[in-house]
Amino acid sequence: MEMRGRFAPSPTGELHLGSAWTALLAWLQVRAAKGIMVLRIEDIDPNRSRAAYTEALMADLKWLGLEWDEGPEKGGPYGPYFQSQRRELYQETLRQLAAAGLIYPCYCTRGELAASAPHGTEGERVYPGTCCSRTDGKRTGKEPALRLVVPPGCVAFYDGVRGRFVQDVAREVGDFIVRRADGVHAYQLAVVVDDAAMRITHVLRGADLLDSTPRQLVLYRLLGHAPPEFAHVPLLIAEDGHRLSKRQRDLSLAALRQQGARPENIIGYLAWKAGLMERFAPVAAADLIPGFSIKRIGTGPVVIGADAVRLSGAR
Ligand code: GLU
């Protein structure tokens, strides 16, 4: 079967060195297998997405030499390639899950959730199932979020970088949200619907999403789709141990370009950091295709320190 991979950026800020890193590795995995690369714009959250960022990130990816085969502008058999234009598909999937009795409305407020969960931080705590057996019906004036009934048991998968990963989703996450109270479909749902519909066979993305994968596998199973293979690459971190973030504007592609960085410096730097080259040297992305193997990527943290001066051309 032909390999199909994807970039799935959210246009919520300028393309950052950290996203260029995952984009490069996902692109190399696909190109080394002579597969098809898909670009899907994950503009599902209208409050956070901007069309200008979509334009900019497409220009940045092209500038880096990371071309795709299907996506916005190019089209392809599985479009549209914007999540904002795929809402009907997400709704249809929700109807299917609801018909199987796997969806329930949740009226819990943040306050109620906090009160029921003394441990953990926002976004990490286990949903206690408060609304699952609620029989008092709809509370007036408040739209509910929708949650998925998560079946009990462990979900295990083999990650191409990290090896075996197991999570008991019911116990460690609980019934998770598939549509927010404001009507926005959840990332977990949309990404599964889209990766399945776009026939994606290989997902390579940042390790921050490792923990989401078992939830996605639960959805694959309930929807009867064969899941892709997953590989979660280490995140780039700053010397202080924090993840590089969109807040570090000086490491946006736009800023690096302004400082005189050439694409081959950025690609060379990232490839060196990934362990694909022994020493730093400017290189074109296409020159890394021969000999690329995901097995060469380590699991350890990738620290971006003072050597980042090389990004702007210094040796
Ligand atoms: N849109 C997500 C992000 O930009 C990536 C989703 C994925 O690769 O599954 O973080």
Coordinates of C-alpha atoms and ligand atoms in Angstrom, one line a residue:
M1 CA 0.0 0.0 0.0
E2 CA 1.3 3.4 -0.9
M3 CA 2.3 5.5 2.1
R4 CA 0.2 8.6 2.8
G5 CA 1.4 11.1 5.4
R6 CA 0.3 14.5 6.3
F7 CA 1.2 17.9 7.8
A8 CA -1.7 19.1 9.9
P9 CA -0.8 22.6 11.2
S10 CA -3.2 24.8 13.1
P11 CA -3.0 28.3 11.7
T12 CA -3.0 29.9 15.1
G13 CA 0.4 31.6 14.8
E14 CA 3.4 32.0 12.6
L15 CA 5.2 28.8 11.6
H16 CA 7.7 28.0 14.3
L17 CA 11.0 26.2 14.3
G18 CA 9.3 23.4 16.3
S19 CA 6.6 22.9 13.6
A20 CA 9.2 23.1 10.8
W21 CA 11.0 20.2 12.7
T22 CA 7.9 17.9 12.7
A23 CA 7.1 19.0 9.1
L24 CA 10.6 18.1 7.9
L25 CA 10.6 14.7 9.6
A26 CA 7.0 13.9 8.4
W27 CA 8.0 15.0 4.9
L28 CA 11.2 12.9 4.9
Q29 CA 9.3 9.8 6.1
V30 CA 6.9 10.1 3.1
R31 CA 9.4 11.1 0.5
A32 CA 11.8 8.3 1.5
A33 CA 8.9 5.8 0.9
K34 CA 7.9 7.6 -2.4
G35 CA 4.5 8.2 -0.8
I36 CA 1.9 11.0 -1.0
M37 CA 2.1 14.1 1.3
V38 CA -1.1 15.8 2.3
L39 CA -1.4 19.3 3.8
R40 CA -4.5 19.7 5.9
I41 CA -5.2 23.0 7.6
E42 CA -6.5 22.4 11.1
D43 CA -8.5 25.6 11.4
I44 CA -11.3 24.0 13.3
D45 CA -11.4 26.6 16.1
P46 CA -12.6 29.8 14.5
N47 CA -11.6 31.9 17.5
R48 CA -7.9 30.9 17.2
S49 CA -7.4 30.4 13.5
R50 CA -6.4 33.2 11.0
A51 CA -6.4 32.9 7.2
A52 CA -3.3 35.0 7.1
Y53 CA -1.4 32.4 9.1
T54 CA -2.5 29.7 6.7
E55 CA -1.1 31.7 3.8
A56 CA 2.1 32.4 5.7
L57 CA 2.7 28.8 6.8
M58 CA 2.1 27.5 3.2
A59 CA 4.7 30.0 2.0
D60 CA 7.1 29.0 4.7
L61 CA 6.8 25.2 4.0
K62 CA 7.4 25.9 0.3
W63 CA 10.4 28.1 1.1
L64 CA 11.9 25.2 3.2
G65 CA 11.4 22.9 0.2
L66 CA 8.7 20.8 1.9
E67 CA 6.2 20.5 -0.9
W68 CA 3.0 18.5 -0.6
D69 CA 1.0 16.6 -3.2
E70 CA -2.6 17.2 -2.0
G71 CA -3.9 20.1 -0.1
P72 CA -5.3 23.7 -0.4
E73 CA -4.6 25.2 -3.8
K74 CA -3.5 21.8 -5.2
G75 CA -6.7 20.0 -4.4
G76 CA -6.9 16.2 -4.4
P77 CA -9.3 13.3 -4.1
Y78 CA -10.1 13.8 -0.4
G79 CA -10.7 17.5 -0.1
P80 CA -11.6 20.0 1.2
Y81 CA -8.3 20.3 3.0
F82 CA -9.5 22.8 5.5
Q83 CA -11.1 21.5 8.7
S84 CA -13.4 24.5 8.8
Q85 CA -15.0 23.2 5.6
R86 CA -15.4 19.6 6.9
R87 CA -17.9 20.2 9.7
E88 CA -20.6 18.2 8.1
L89 CA -18.4 15.1 8.2
Y90 CA -17.7 15.6 11.9
Q91 CA -21.5 16.0 12.5
E92 CA -22.2 12.9 10.5
T93 CA -19.7 10.9 12.6
L94 CA -21.3 12.3 15.8
R95 CA -24.7 11.1 14.5
Q96 CA -23.3 7.7 13.9
L97 CA -21.8 7.5 17.4
A98 CA -24.9 8.8 19.0
A99 CA -27.0 6.2 17.2
A100 CA -24.8 3.6 18.8
G101 CA -25.5 5.2 22.2
L102 CA -21.9 6.4 22.6
I103 CA -22.5 10.1 23.0
Y104 CA -24.0 12.0 25.9
P105 CA -24.5 15.7 26.6
C106 CA -22.4 17.2 29.4
Y107 CA -23.6 20.3 31.2
C108 CA -20.8 20.3 33.7
T109 CA -19.2 23.7 34.3
R110 CA -15.5 24.2 34.8
G111 CA -16.3 24.8 38.5
E112 CA -18.1 21.5 38.9
L113 CA -15.2 19.7 37.2
A114 CA -12.7 21.4 39.4
A115 CA -14.6 20.5 42.6
S116 CA -14.8 16.8 41.7
A117 CA -11.1 16.6 40.9
P118 CA -8.8 17.7 43.6
H119 CA -5.7 16.5 41.7
G120 CA -4.2 17.3 38.4
T121 CA -4.3 20.5 36.4
E122 CA -6.9 21.8 34.0
G123 CA -7.1 19.7 30.9
E124 CA -5.4 16.7 32.5
R125 CA -7.9 15.5 34.9
V126 CA -10.1 12.4 34.5
Y127 CA -13.7 13.2 33.8
P128 CA -15.7 11.5 36.6
G129 CA -18.7 10.7 34.4
T130 CA -21.0 13.1 36.1
C131 CA -23.4 13.6 33.2
C132 CA -23.3 10.1 31.9
S133 CA -26.2 9.0 34.0
R134 CA -27.9 12.4 34.4
T135 CA -31.6 12.0 34.0
D136 CA -32.7 15.5 34.8
G137 CA -32.6 16.3 31.1
K138 CA -31.6 19.5 29.6
R139 CA -30.8 22.4 31.9
T140 CA -32.4 25.5 30.4
G141 CA -30.3 28.1 28.6
K142 CA -27.1 26.2 28.4
E143 CA -25.8 24.3 25.4
P144 CA -24.0 21.1 26.4
A145 CA -20.7 19.7 25.3
L146 CA -20.8 16.2 23.9
R147 CA -18.8 13.4 25.3
L148 CA -17.9 10.0 24.1
V149 CA -18.6 6.9 26.2
V150 CA -15.2 5.4 26.5
P151 CA -15.2 1.6 26.7
P152 CA -13.2 0.1 29.6
G153 CA -9.8 -1.5 29.0
C154 CA -6.3 -0.6 27.9
V155 CA -5.4 0.7 24.5
A156 CA -1.9 -0.2 23.3
F157 CA 0.0 0.6 20.2
Y158 CA 3.5 0.5 18.8
D159 CA 5.0 3.9 18.2
G160 CA 7.6 4.2 15.4
V161 CA 9.9 6.3 17.6
R162 CA 8.9 5.4 21.2
G163 CA 8.0 1.8 21.0
R164 CA 5.0 0.3 22.8
F165 CA 2.7 2.7 24.5
V166 CA -0.3 1.8 26.7
Q167 CA -3.1 3.8 28.2
D168 CA -6.3 2.9 30.0
V169 CA -8.3 5.7 28.4
A170 CA -11.4 5.1 30.5
R171 CA -9.5 5.2 33.7
E172 CA -6.8 7.8 32.9
V173 CA -8.8 10.2 30.7
G174 CA -12.5 9.3 31.1
D175 CA -15.3 10.1 28.7
F176 CA -13.7 12.8 26.6
I177 CA -15.2 15.8 24.8
V178 CA -16.0 15.3 21.1
R179 CA -17.8 18.6 20.6
R180 CA -17.4 21.7 22.8
A181 CA -20.3 23.5 24.3
D182 CA -19.8 26.3 21.8
G183 CA -20.3 23.8 18.9
V184 CA -16.7 23.5 17.9
H185 CA -15.8 19.9 17.2
A186 CA -12.9 18.6 19.3
Y187 CA -9.5 18.0 17.8
Q188 CA -9.6 14.3 18.8
L189 CA -12.7 13.7 16.7
A190 CA -11.8 15.8 13.7
V191 CA -8.3 14.4 13.4
V192 CA -9.6 10.8 13.3
V193 CA -12.4 11.6 10.9
D194 CA -9.9 13.4 8.6
D195 CA -7.0 11.0 8.8
A196 CA -9.4 8.1 8.0
A197 CA -11.2 9.9 5.2
M198 CA -7.9 11.1 3.7
R199 CA -6.6 7.5 3.8
I200 CA -3.6 8.5 5.9
T201 CA -1.4 5.5 6.6
H202 CA 1.4 7.2 8.6
V203 CA 1.1 9.9 11.2
L204 CA 4.3 11.5 12.3
R205 CA 3.9 14.4 14.8
G206 CA 5.2 15.9 18.0
A207 CA 5.5 13.9 21.3
D208 CA 3.0 16.4 22.9
L209 CA 0.3 14.4 21.1
L210 CA 1.5 10.9 22.2
D211 CA -1.0 11.0 25.0
S212 CA -3.9 11.8 22.6
T213 CA -3.2 8.8 20.4
P214 CA -5.0 6.2 22.6
R215 CA -8.1 8.4 22.6
Q216 CA -7.9 8.6 18.8
L217 CA -7.5 4.8 18.7
V218 CA -10.7 4.4 20.7
L219 CA -12.4 6.4 18.0
Y220 CA -10.9 4.4 15.2
R221 CA -12.1 1.3 16.8
L222 CA -15.6 2.5 17.5
L223 CA -15.9 3.9 13.9
G224 CA -14.6 0.7 12.4
H225 CA -11.6 2.4 10.6
A226 CA -8.1 0.8 10.5
P227 CA -5.7 3.2 12.3
P228 CA -2.6 4.6 10.7
E229 CA 0.9 3.9 12.1
F230 CA 2.1 6.5 14.5
A231 CA 5.4 8.0 15.3
H232 CA 5.9 10.8 17.9
V233 CA 9.1 12.7 17.6
P234 CA 10.7 14.6 20.5
L235 CA 9.8 18.2 20.9
L236 CA 12.4 20.9 20.6
I237 CA 13.1 22.4 23.9
A238 CA 14.9 25.6 25.1
E239 CA 17.9 25.4 27.4
D240 CA 15.7 26.1 30.4
G241 CA 13.9 22.8 29.7
H242 CA 10.8 24.5 28.4
R243 CA 9.2 23.5 25.2
L244 CA 9.9 26.0 22.4
S245 CA 6.6 27.8 21.8
K246 CA 4.9 30.1 19.5
R247 CA 5.6 32.8 22.1
Q248 CA 9.3 32.7 21.2
R249 CA 8.8 34.9 18.2
D250 CA 12.5 35.0 17.4
L251 CA 12.3 31.3 16.3
S252 CA 9.4 31.8 14.0
L253 CA 10.3 31.2 10.3
A254 CA 9.3 34.7 9.5
A255 CA 11.8 36.1 12.1
L256 CA 14.5 33.7 11.0
R257 CA 14.1 34.8 7.4
Q258 CA 14.3 38.4 8.5
Q259 CA 17.6 37.6 10.2
G260 CA 19.0 36.3 7.0
A261 CA 18.5 32.6 7.5
R262 CA 18.5 30.5 4.3
P263 CA 16.3 27.4 4.0
E264 CA 19.3 25.2 3.8
N265 CA 20.7 26.5 7.1
I266 CA 17.4 25.7 8.8
I267 CA 17.1 22.3 7.3
G268 CA 20.7 21.5 8.0
Y269 CA 20.4 22.6 11.5
L270 CA 17.3 20.5 12.1
A271 CA 18.8 17.5 10.4
W272 CA 21.9 17.8 12.5
K273 CA 19.7 18.1 15.7
A274 CA 17.8 15.0 14.6
G275 CA 21.0 13.0 14.3
L276 CA 20.6 12.7 10.5
M277 CA 24.0 14.5 9.9
E278 CA 27.1 14.2 12.1
R279 CA 28.1 17.8 11.7
F280 CA 26.1 20.9 10.9
A281 CA 26.2 21.8 7.2
P282 CA 23.7 23.6 5.0
V283 CA 21.6 21.1 3.1
A284 CA 18.4 21.0 1.0
A285 CA 15.6 18.9 2.3
A286 CA 15.5 16.8 -0.8
D287 CA 19.2 15.8 -0.2
L288 CA 18.2 14.2 3.0
I289 CA 15.7 11.7 1.4
P290 CA 18.2 9.0 0.5
G291 CA 19.1 7.0 3.6
F292 CA 16.4 8.6 5.8
S293 CA 14.9 6.2 8.3
I294 CA 12.7 7.0 11.2
K295 CA 14.8 4.6 13.3
R296 CA 17.6 7.2 13.2
I297 CA 15.5 9.6 15.3
G298 CA 16.2 9.4 19.0
T299 CA 13.7 9.8 21.8
G300 CA 15.8 12.1 23.9
P301 CA 15.1 15.8 24.2
V302 CA 16.4 18.1 21.5
V303 CA 17.8 21.2 23.1
I304 CA 18.0 24.4 21.0
G305 CA 20.7 26.4 22.6
A306 CA 23.4 28.8 21.6
D307 CA 24.0 26.7 18.5
A308 CA 20.9 28.2 17.1
V309 CA 23.1 31.0 15.6
R310 CA 23.8 28.5 12.9
L311 CA 20.2 29.0 11.7
S312 CA 21.2 32.4 10.5
G313 CA 24.2 31.2 8.6
A314 CA 27.0 31.2 11.1
R315 CA 29.2 28.2 11.1
Ligands
GLU1 N1 -3.1 20.5 14.4 C1 -2.2 20.0 15.4 C2 -1.2 21.0 15.8 O1 -0.9 21.9 15.0 C3 -1.5 18.7 14.9 C4 -2.4 17.6 14.9 C5 -1.8 16.3 14.5 O2 -0.7 16.2 13.9 O3 -2.5 15.3 14.8 O4 -0.7 20.8 16.9

